[in-house]
Amino acid sequence: MTDITDIKLSNAQIAWRAAQDIEDGAYVNLGIGFPELVARFQPEDRQAIFHSENGVLDFGPAPPEGEENWDCINAGKKAITIKPGTSFFHQADSFAMVRGGHLDLAILGAYEVAQSGDLANWSTGRGGVPAVGGAMDLVQSAKRVAVLTDHVTRKGQPKLVAECALPLTGVRCVTRLYTSLATVDIVGGHFVLREKIPTISLENLQLVTGAPLHTDGPVVDLICPEALA
Amino acid sequence: MTDITDIKLSNAQIAWRAAQDIEDGAYVNLGIGFPELVARFQPEDRQAIFHSENGVLDFGPAPPEGEENWDCINAGKKAITIKPGTSFFHQADSFAMVRGGHLDLAILGAYEVAQSGDLANWSTGRGGVPAVGGAMDLVQSAKRVAVLTDHVTRKGQPKLVAECALPLTGVRCVTRLYTSLATVDIVGGHFVLREKIPTISLENLQLVTGAPLHTDGPVVDLICPEALA
Amino acid sequence: MDKTIHAPAVAVSQIPDGATLMIGGFGGAGAPIELIHALIDHGAKDLTVINNNAGNGHVGLAALIEQKQVRKLICSFPRSADPVVFTEAYQAGEIELELVPQGTLAERIRAGGAGVPAFYTPTAYGTKLAEGKPQEEFEGRMYIRERWLKADFALIKGELGDPHGNLTYRMASRNFNPLMAMAATTTFAQVSRVVPLGGIDPEHVVTPGIFVSNVIEVADPAQEEELNRAKVVYP
Amino acid sequence: MDKTIHAPAVAVSQIPDGATLMIGGFGGAGAPIELIHALIDHGAKDLTVINNNAGNGHVGLAALIEQKQVRKLICSFPRSADPVVFTEAYQAGEIELELVPQGTLAERIRAGGAGVPAFYTPTAYGTKLAEGKPQEEFEGRMYIRERWLKADFALIKGELGDPHGNLTYRMASRNFNPLMAMAATTTFAQVSRVVPLGGIDPEHVVTPGIFVSNVIEVADPAQEEELNRAKVVYP
């Protein structure tokens, strides 16, 4: 298997790439952790409205350390701020937004994504305390569900797989993946390669992908800002 | 059949009698029309909170003519006023109050009430435009459902019947009736007579009642203020 | 992002023949009269309309029915002080009526907005309005199953609106408006005043902008009750 | 009618062993710390607790678990910055866990408050958390059926409260609190300030008093986040 550790995109670069696809006026939920990075790279000429499933829409950035108001937090329980346009609402209304299909996009992390669009991102299947939060709601009902992920696990195993081995978060829900090597759509039960970093060949990319990569048009070079590497 | 037109209670007297049973702190919905009279007779030492199913709780009396605000109306589409304690909410929350069993009491009118507690009050079964409003929600879910009614129809037919002939509003829902002649509970599928006006005999009351009147204790004289006659 | 548009006509011109429409209001309170009148001017026909009532007098929803633009009405209480327009259309067989208990109507609309395709309610169990519906016992009590309601468009009326579509409502005119905003693909909100972003306290927003497609300022909106007292006939 | 009572202890002393309890909050925001601590002092045991999380550090819900008062927890996300109390109890088999997706948890609580015994949701379809639940297709998509959640008591936290129990909430501390107020037989609300009747604008009331049994003023309430930063252990 190819060593891809030197050529792969950084998390910031993956987040940057995802941000380029967010349309002006889109309502977007960013998963806790890695996906939250996407907000930093939102293009200035396009305004996205971010939803936090604990009951906040259109919030501002984190306050300076020491100025936190712990009644004003996001789903990751980090302090946020209000800004003109912010609204607060209860959990049933918040998930009415989710379940009712009002979110244009949810961006989440993944343990595994199957070519069917099945997603596993909540349980490693081992012991420990299971926890799901709002992930199952988000993946099943946002209009588009994008995944940010390393292309392979720390041990080098594919995270894009023929079928998920881990417990599912949702079935046939993922529509696009932004990985450390490529941009991949899920269309009709197949991985369809849209973009790849220029430093990996299609053959080598296929070697680190657990199911066939289809193409249905040109594969574009995936170029991200070097400054984020 | 006995002529009861001279001895029967007035609507105001029936409403007065119903008001005497409302407990301090009770949440109460009064049906449009005749039942709305009950609010006038609320004993001063007991505070009831009135719910209007169009989305108002704890409202004040009608404003003076000419000072109506037509955004501030009750379920009968009559102008009301706010007072300290009033709250406004949307229809789903309003009927969550109803369906969720949060109302202590709903008071409605009736075409027929069966000894089972079945109520018919929304459709005469003839032509015309059918209309139901919130009646079916209220009768099925308020903790207690009381009916205010003449004991007989204009033609002298019993309104307390063995089985309803008209289309039902709800099944086994009525718990107490305040009629122009008596106060009757529904217990275990029977009419149980609690009070009757002193000027009618038990035998004559039974004659104008369409199912057996049971007793399980003393029948109290039903005495209402003469001034309301 | 600026969801404000300048005239009711611009909004309702997007509504095609055959559309399903939710129209806010309980009687006249919260009824978006100017949007409805613009829809009459626009002329879309064969509409399915969801409203609590069936109009009053010859303005608003009653006028829309009088212009024969409504094929079917889903409502809870098609009676009013002056119900002649609906009554005549109904008795002439020109309009179809689906009668729904008021709380069930509200909950079906909320379900449509909240992505809940079906739910159980005790309301109407054992009555004519439950006929043909699945029924089931839970914890010793009988319930019927009801389905969500959705619409292509919602026409609603708010008090304040901002450029992102955040809304407040005036008193009891709230009624069905926030629910319908959730349940329609496209929601047009007329408001008495458009305020700048930040002009509504984040804790006082009743309808967050995510549920609203466009906001149209209609200062001093007409009240159905007052139009009817003045015996106005539209158009 | 005056629903105010003077001390958290007076409220929670009504809670018996074996009760089912909803406790508001998402993490520390909106968590009624003083009511929970009074419940620890009161000592009721064998409780079933419904909360989004499983506590953090050694205060609030975590402390209640640490005191072995909780038999079963129904929650969506039992992880936190310092989850040691729940984790140890869970791994020792001392506490039962029912894991529910967050939106389903919210909707089940709302359904309990709204008299809806069951509803359908797409959430969790095809996953382990759907096992054993009825499933059904509506309009070409698969859904699972979920049941309502109710409780004997709700412990919630508001910002303003009036003597009739009308409540507002502070920012994102709203979360589950208004829903739990609806779904419990008895709801105790601690608020930062009790205002006279009329002190809350009728349009700004978030929880109407009909859902609230008692209001307890707790000025300057503790924030779980700050207690944990100060490494507080209760009791």
Coordinates of C-alpha atoms in Angstrom, one line a residue, chain A residues 53-54 56 69-75 77 82 88-92 95 99 122 128-134 136-137 140-141 167-171, chain D residues 26-27 29 53 76-79 86 90 99 101-104 106-107 121-125 127 141 170-176 179 223 225-226 229:
Chain A
E53 CA -28.7 21.4 17.6
N54 CA -28.8 22.5 21.2
V56 CA -29.2 28.2 18.4
N69 CA -21.4 32.9 29.2
W70 CA -22.1 29.3 29.9
D71 CA -25.8 29.8 29.0
C72 CA -24.6 30.6 25.5
I73 CA -23.0 27.4 24.1
N74 CA -23.0 25.3 21.0
A75 CA -23.6 21.5 20.6
K77 CA -20.6 22.7 24.8
I82 CA -24.8 36.1 19.7
F88 CA -32.7 30.6 20.5
F89 CA -35.3 27.8 20.5
H90 CA -36.0 24.6 22.4
Q91 CA -34.9 21.1 21.5
A92 CA -38.1 20.0 19.8
F95 CA -34.8 19.0 15.7
R99 CA -35.9 16.2 10.9
W122 CA -21.0 7.0 16.6
G128 CA -17.0 1.8 26.7
V129 CA -19.9 4.1 27.0
P130 CA -22.0 4.5 23.9
A131 CA -23.1 8.0 23.0
V132 CA -25.0 9.2 19.9
G133 CA -26.2 12.8 20.4
G134 CA -27.8 14.4 17.4
M136 CA -28.5 10.0 13.8
D137 CA -31.1 12.8 13.4
Q140 CA -31.0 11.0 8.1
S141 CA -32.7 14.4 7.4
P167 CA -22.6 0.1 13.9
L168 CA -24.4 2.4 11.5
T169 CA -25.4 6.0 12.2
G170 CA -27.6 6.2 9.2
V171 CA -28.3 4.3 6.0
Chain D
F26 CA -27.9 20.5 27.8
G27 CA -24.6 19.9 29.5
A29 CA -26.6 25.2 30.3
N53 CA -26.3 13.9 29.2
S76 CA -28.5 10.8 24.2
F77 CA -24.9 11.6 25.0
P78 CA -23.4 10.3 28.3
R79 CA -19.9 11.7 27.6
F86 CA -21.2 7.9 35.0
Y90 CA -22.0 2.1 34.0
L99 CA -29.5 5.6 24.7
P101 CA -30.9 10.0 19.6
Q102 CA -31.1 13.6 20.7
G103 CA -33.9 14.7 18.4
T104 CA -35.9 11.6 19.2
A106 CA -36.7 15.8 22.4
E107 CA -39.6 14.6 20.3
T121 CA -39.3 9.3 12.7
P122 CA -36.7 8.6 10.1
T123 CA -34.0 9.0 12.8
A124 CA -32.1 5.8 13.6
Y125 CA -33.8 3.7 10.9
T127 CA -29.4 1.2 13.1
R141 CA -39.2 6.3 2.9
R170 CA -31.7 32.5 29.2
M171 CA -30.2 32.0 25.8
A172 CA -29.3 28.4 25.0
S173 CA -30.2 27.2 28.4
R174 CA -33.7 26.9 27.0
N175 CA -32.9 23.5 25.4
F176 CA -35.0 20.7 27.0
L179 CA -40.4 20.3 26.8
Q223 CA -23.2 27.0 36.5
E225 CA -19.1 24.6 34.0
E226 CA -17.8 27.0 36.6
R229 CA -13.5 24.5 36.7

